[in-house]
Amino acid sequence: MSVSGVDRRYIDAPTKPWQLIVKGNMNQSSLKMNATGTVNEVYYQAKPYLKTEPSKYVGLWAGYRGYGLGYTVNVGGDKGSYLTFGATGGAYGLNVRIHSFKNNHPNFGLDSNLIPEEEKEGWMEVQLIDPIKVRTLIADGYYLFNGKRFSYAAAYDQSVLQKHSAGSLMAGAMYYYGHINYASDYNGDLIYIMNGLGRVKLWQGSIGVGYAYNWVPTQGLLVSAMAMPMLTVVNKMKAFGYATNVPELAKDPRFLSEEIDDEEWDEWFYSNLRINPLGQKTFNSGMTLNIDARLSLTYNFGRYFVNAYGQFNNFRYQHNNSHGHLNDWFVNTSIGIRL
């Protein structure tokens, strides 16, 4: 059934159907925003940039003809959770990736005229008391127009073998959801600098047409590449606003006092910092162009195989004077045995 309807000169099934695989994963997300506005009749421009440190996972997967179960654990980075699901057929495929994590020491660059010039450097390596909480979900599906000779499964789950080079035009669709939340009293200064923005939710739906190619330079070795420009037809953002008491605290004599040390100042400031929700607004951005790109390298030798593949996604949004983009990439490596 795994090779039903395909050209057996190009695609074949391994004689041993069971797979036991040790997997490793590394992924990273970065968010860049650009916003302008007016605060108390003072022109404001902020260019926050958040990059998480790479997170690392290891796990074990077992299955039959590419269908099975796996479990991964976090061994470094953002200390979050990571869940994937994939199903591939001769002419179709579906992949779902869910990533949730917290980060209190992001690579955070902020260019804002609300921050004195001498203090901007300190924001480059901010250490948050209450971490930023991030959750993303990416689901994508595709259809191959040359599924008889080109196999996506050969490159990404090794359930079948690509014997000769072949390519295919492909159509795809992608859904993206992202939730970034740092709304807490301890992050009131960050929310103030962000012009009251404390939470962001993003929804995007995209469709596209691309091309994928499996290159077999020698027996057992497979190099696969895919690129698909995608037109985002659903692009919605929900912004949650908050008021802070930073301006009131800034009038306190202790705010600029040189008579208390940094530890005492932090204790006073963050114990009195407060935020209050102002409401939420939903913005519908126009259509935009994103990209989905993947690269895979596989080597089969006897009962064993090794694989490494990566994927890069770029998501953009824009509304009035605010715009930004989120980049998300991951690299999977695996070594397996067929039984």
Coordinates of C-alpha atoms in Angstrom, one line a residue:
M1 CA 0.0 0.0 0.0
S2 CA 2.9 2.4 0.7
V3 CA 3.9 2.3 -3.0
S4 CA 0.6 1.7 -4.6
G5 CA 0.1 3.6 -7.8
V6 CA 3.7 4.9 -8.0
D7 CA 6.4 4.2 -10.6
R8 CA 8.5 1.5 -8.9
R9 CA 11.5 2.5 -11.1
Y10 CA 11.6 5.8 -9.1
I11 CA 10.1 4.9 -5.7
D12 CA 10.2 1.7 -3.7
A13 CA 9.4 0.5 -0.2
P14 CA 12.1 -0.9 2.2
T15 CA 11.9 -4.7 2.7
K16 CA 11.9 -4.2 6.5
P17 CA 8.7 -2.2 7.5
W18 CA 9.4 -1.2 11.1
Q19 CA 11.4 1.9 12.0
L20 CA 13.1 2.8 15.3
I21 CA 14.6 6.3 15.2
V22 CA 16.5 8.5 17.6
K23 CA 15.7 12.2 16.9
G24 CA 17.2 15.5 17.8
N25 CA 15.7 18.9 17.2
M26 CA 16.8 22.6 17.4
N27 CA 14.5 25.5 16.7
Q28 CA 14.4 29.3 17.2
S29 CA 11.9 32.1 16.7
S30 CA 12.4 35.8 16.3
L31 CA 9.9 38.7 16.2
K32 CA 10.6 42.1 14.9
M33 CA 8.1 45.0 15.2
N34 CA 8.1 48.6 14.1
A35 CA 5.5 51.0 15.5
T36 CA 5.1 54.8 15.6
G37 CA 2.6 56.9 17.5
T38 CA 2.2 59.7 20.0
V39 CA 2.4 59.5 23.8
N40 CA 1.4 62.6 25.7
E41 CA 1.9 64.7 22.5
V42 CA 5.4 63.4 22.1
Y43 CA 6.3 61.5 18.9
Y44 CA 7.1 57.9 19.6
Q45 CA 8.9 55.2 17.5
A46 CA 9.8 51.8 18.8
K47 CA 11.6 48.9 17.0
P48 CA 11.5 46.0 19.4
Y49 CA 13.3 42.9 18.4
L50 CA 12.9 39.6 20.3
K51 CA 15.0 36.5 19.5
T52 CA 14.8 33.4 21.6
E53 CA 17.8 31.3 22.2
P54 CA 17.8 28.0 20.2
S55 CA 15.9 25.3 22.0
K56 CA 17.1 21.7 21.9
Y57 CA 15.2 18.4 22.1
V58 CA 16.0 14.7 21.9
G59 CA 13.5 11.9 21.5
L60 CA 12.7 8.4 20.3
W61 CA 10.2 7.4 17.6
A62 CA 8.9 4.0 16.6
G63 CA 6.5 3.1 13.8
Y64 CA 5.4 1.0 10.8
R65 CA 5.8 2.3 7.3
G66 CA 6.2 5.9 8.5
Y67 CA 3.2 5.9 10.9
G68 CA 4.0 5.7 14.6
L69 CA 4.5 7.5 17.9
G70 CA 7.4 9.4 19.4
Y71 CA 8.4 11.4 22.5
T72 CA 10.8 14.2 22.9
V73 CA 12.3 16.0 25.9
N74 CA 13.9 19.4 26.3
V75 CA 17.6 19.4 27.0
G76 CA 18.5 23.1 26.6
G77 CA 17.3 26.5 25.5
D78 CA 13.8 27.8 26.2
K79 CA 12.6 24.9 28.4
G80 CA 9.4 24.6 26.6
S81 CA 7.3 21.8 25.0
Y82 CA 7.4 20.7 21.4
L83 CA 4.8 18.5 19.6
T84 CA 4.8 17.4 16.0
F85 CA 2.5 15.3 13.9
G86 CA 3.0 14.3 10.3
A87 CA 1.3 12.1 7.7
T88 CA 2.6 11.6 4.2
G89 CA 1.1 9.8 1.2
G90 CA 2.0 9.3 -2.4
A91 CA 0.6 12.7 -3.5
Y92 CA -0.2 14.5 -0.3
G93 CA 1.1 15.4 3.1
L94 CA 0.1 17.1 6.4
N95 CA 2.4 18.5 9.1
V96 CA 1.5 20.1 12.4
R97 CA 4.0 21.7 14.8
I98 CA 3.1 23.1 18.2
H99 CA 5.7 25.0 20.3
S100 CA 5.1 26.5 23.7
F101 CA 7.8 28.1 25.8
K102 CA 8.8 30.8 28.3
N103 CA 11.8 33.0 28.0
N104 CA 13.1 35.6 30.5
H105 CA 16.4 36.5 28.9
P106 CA 15.7 37.1 25.2
N107 CA 18.0 38.9 22.8
F108 CA 15.9 42.1 23.0
G109 CA 16.9 45.2 21.0
L110 CA 14.7 48.3 21.4
D111 CA 15.1 51.6 19.6
S112 CA 12.7 54.0 21.3
N113 CA 12.9 57.8 21.9
L114 CA 11.2 57.2 25.2
I115 CA 14.5 55.7 26.5
P116 CA 17.4 58.0 27.3
E117 CA 20.4 57.4 25.0
E118 CA 22.6 56.3 27.8
E119 CA 20.1 53.6 28.9
K120 CA 19.5 51.9 25.5
E121 CA 22.4 49.6 25.9
G122 CA 20.9 48.1 29.0
W123 CA 17.9 47.0 27.1
M124 CA 19.9 44.9 24.7
E125 CA 20.4 42.1 27.4
V126 CA 17.2 42.5 29.4
Q127 CA 16.6 40.0 32.2
L128 CA 12.8 39.7 32.9
I129 CA 11.5 38.9 36.3
D130 CA 8.3 37.4 34.7
P131 CA 9.1 35.6 31.4
I132 CA 7.6 36.2 28.0
K133 CA 5.2 33.4 27.1
V134 CA 5.1 32.3 23.5
R135 CA 2.9 29.7 21.8
T136 CA 3.0 29.0 18.1
L137 CA 1.1 26.5 15.9
I138 CA 2.0 25.9 12.2
A139 CA -0.1 23.5 10.1
D140 CA 0.7 22.9 6.5
G141 CA -0.5 20.6 3.8
Y142 CA 0.5 20.0 0.2
Y143 CA -0.5 18.2 -2.9
L144 CA 2.1 16.8 -5.4
F145 CA 1.3 16.8 -9.1
N146 CA 4.0 14.2 -9.8
G147 CA 3.4 11.8 -6.9
K148 CA 4.2 8.8 -9.1
R149 CA 7.9 9.6 -9.4
F150 CA 8.6 12.1 -6.7
S151 CA 8.3 11.1 -3.0
Y152 CA 8.1 13.6 -0.2
A153 CA 8.1 10.8 2.4
A154 CA 11.5 9.5 1.1
A155 CA 13.1 12.8 2.2
Y156 CA 11.2 13.5 5.4
D157 CA 10.3 10.3 7.1
Q158 CA 12.2 7.6 5.2
S159 CA 9.2 5.3 4.9
V160 CA 10.0 4.8 1.2
L161 CA 13.1 5.1 -1.0
Q162 CA 13.7 7.5 -3.9
K163 CA 15.7 5.5 -6.4
H164 CA 16.2 8.1 -9.2
S165 CA 16.1 11.9 -9.3
A166 CA 12.7 13.5 -9.9
G167 CA 10.8 16.7 -9.2
S168 CA 7.2 17.9 -8.8
L169 CA 5.1 21.0 -8.9
M170 CA 3.2 21.3 -5.7
A171 CA 0.3 23.2 -4.3
G172 CA 0.1 24.0 -0.6
A173 CA -1.8 25.7 2.2
M174 CA -0.6 26.9 5.6
Y175 CA -2.2 28.0 8.8
Y176 CA -0.3 29.9 11.5
Y177 CA -1.2 31.0 15.0
G178 CA 1.0 32.8 17.4
H179 CA 0.5 34.2 20.9
I180 CA 3.1 36.4 22.6
N181 CA 2.2 37.4 26.2
Y182 CA 4.3 39.5 28.6
A183 CA 1.4 41.2 30.4
S184 CA 2.3 41.3 34.1
D185 CA 3.0 43.9 36.7
Y186 CA 6.7 43.0 36.7
N187 CA 6.9 43.8 33.0
G188 CA 5.2 47.2 33.3
D189 CA 8.3 49.1 32.2
L190 CA 8.5 47.0 29.1
I191 CA 4.8 47.5 28.3
Y192 CA 5.3 51.3 28.8
I193 CA 8.1 51.3 26.3
M194 CA 6.0 49.2 23.9
N195 CA 3.4 52.0 24.0
G196 CA 1.0 49.9 26.1
L197 CA 1.2 46.7 24.1
G198 CA 1.3 43.7 26.4
R199 CA -0.1 40.8 24.4
V200 CA -0.3 40.0 20.7
K201 CA -2.2 37.2 18.9
L202 CA -1.6 36.5 15.2
W203 CA -3.7 34.4 12.8
Q204 CA -2.6 33.8 9.2
G205 CA -3.9 31.6 6.4
S206 CA -1.8 31.2 3.2
I207 CA -2.0 29.4 -0.1
G208 CA 0.8 28.9 -2.6
V209 CA 2.4 27.0 -5.5
G210 CA 6.0 25.8 -5.4
Y211 CA 8.4 23.2 -6.6
A212 CA 10.3 20.4 -4.9
Y213 CA 13.1 18.2 -6.3
N214 CA 14.7 15.0 -5.1
W215 CA 18.3 14.6 -6.3
V216 CA 19.8 11.1 -6.1
P217 CA 23.5 11.6 -7.0
T218 CA 24.5 8.1 -6.0
Q219 CA 22.8 5.0 -4.5
G220 CA 21.6 5.6 -1.0
L221 CA 22.1 9.4 -1.0
L222 CA 19.1 11.8 -1.4
V223 CA 19.2 15.6 -1.4
S224 CA 15.7 17.2 -1.4
A225 CA 14.8 20.9 -1.7
M226 CA 11.5 22.7 -1.7
A227 CA 10.5 26.4 -2.1
M228 CA 7.0 27.7 -2.0
P229 CA 6.0 31.4 -2.2
M230 CA 2.7 31.8 -0.3
L231 CA 0.1 34.5 -0.6
T232 CA -1.5 35.2 2.8
V233 CA -5.2 35.7 2.3
V234 CA -6.2 35.7 6.0
N235 CA -4.0 38.0 8.1
K236 CA -5.5 39.1 11.5
M237 CA -3.8 40.5 14.6
K238 CA -5.4 41.1 18.0
A239 CA -3.5 43.6 20.2
F240 CA -4.1 43.9 24.0
G241 CA -3.5 47.3 25.5
Y242 CA -2.5 48.1 29.1
A243 CA -1.9 51.2 31.2
T244 CA 1.0 51.4 33.5
N245 CA 2.0 53.6 36.5
V246 CA 5.5 54.2 35.2
P247 CA 4.9 58.0 34.7
E248 CA 3.7 58.3 38.3
L249 CA 6.7 56.3 39.6
A250 CA 9.1 58.5 37.5
K251 CA 7.9 61.5 39.6
D252 CA 9.0 59.8 42.8
P253 CA 12.3 61.2 44.2
R254 CA 13.6 57.7 44.5
F255 CA 13.3 57.2 40.7
L256 CA 16.5 59.2 40.0
S257 CA 18.0 59.1 43.4
E258 CA 21.7 58.2 43.7
E259 CA 21.4 57.5 47.4
I260 CA 20.0 54.0 47.0
D261 CA 21.9 51.1 45.3
D262 CA 20.6 49.2 42.3
E263 CA 19.3 46.3 44.4
E264 CA 17.2 48.6 46.6
W265 CA 16.0 50.5 43.6
D266 CA 14.8 47.3 41.8
E267 CA 13.0 46.1 44.9
W268 CA 11.2 49.5 45.3
F269 CA 10.4 49.9 41.6
Y270 CA 9.1 46.4 40.8
S271 CA 7.2 46.0 44.0
N272 CA 5.2 49.2 43.1
L273 CA 4.9 48.6 39.4
R274 CA 1.3 48.0 38.2
I275 CA -0.5 47.5 34.9
N276 CA -4.2 47.7 34.1
P277 CA -6.0 46.4 31.0
L278 CA -7.3 49.0 28.7
G279 CA -9.0 46.7 26.1
Q280 CA -8.2 45.0 22.9
K281 CA -8.4 45.7 19.2
T282 CA -8.5 43.4 16.2
F283 CA -6.8 44.4 13.0
N284 CA -7.1 42.8 9.6
S285 CA -4.0 43.3 7.5
G286 CA -4.0 43.2 3.8
M287 CA -2.7 40.3 1.7
T288 CA 1.1 39.8 1.9
L289 CA 3.7 37.4 0.6
N290 CA 5.4 34.8 2.8
I291 CA 7.7 31.9 2.1
D292 CA 8.0 28.3 3.1
A293 CA 11.4 26.7 2.4
R294 CA 12.8 23.2 3.3
L295 CA 16.0 21.3 2.7
S296 CA 16.7 17.6 3.5
L297 CA 19.7 15.3 3.3
T298 CA 19.3 11.5 3.7
Y299 CA 21.7 8.6 3.5
N300 CA 20.5 5.0 3.5
F301 CA 23.0 2.2 4.2
G302 CA 21.7 -1.3 4.7
R303 CA 19.2 -1.4 7.5
Y304 CA 20.3 2.0 8.8
F305 CA 19.7 5.6 7.7
V306 CA 20.6 9.1 8.8
N307 CA 18.7 12.3 8.0
A308 CA 18.9 16.0 8.6
Y309 CA 16.3 18.5 7.4
G310 CA 15.4 22.0 8.1
Q311 CA 12.4 24.3 7.5
F312 CA 12.2 28.1 7.4
N313 CA 8.9 30.1 7.7
N314 CA 8.5 33.9 7.4
F315 CA 5.2 35.5 8.5
R316 CA 4.4 39.2 8.0
Y317 CA 1.7 41.6 9.2
Q318 CA 1.0 45.3 8.8
H319 CA -1.6 47.7 10.1
N320 CA -1.5 51.5 9.7
N321 CA 1.8 52.6 11.2
S322 CA 2.7 49.3 12.7
H323 CA 4.3 46.4 10.9
G324 CA 6.5 43.5 11.6
H325 CA 7.5 39.9 10.9
L326 CA 8.1 36.6 12.6
N327 CA 10.8 34.2 11.5
D328 CA 10.6 30.6 12.6
W329 CA 13.1 27.9 11.8
F330 CA 13.9 24.4 12.9
V331 CA 16.5 21.6 12.1
N332 CA 15.8 17.9 12.8
T333 CA 18.4 15.2 12.8
S334 CA 17.8 11.5 13.2
I335 CA 19.5 8.1 12.9
G336 CA 17.3 5.0 12.5
I337 CA 17.2 1.3 12.0
R338 CA 14.7 -0.7 10.0
L339 CA 13.4 -3.9 11.5

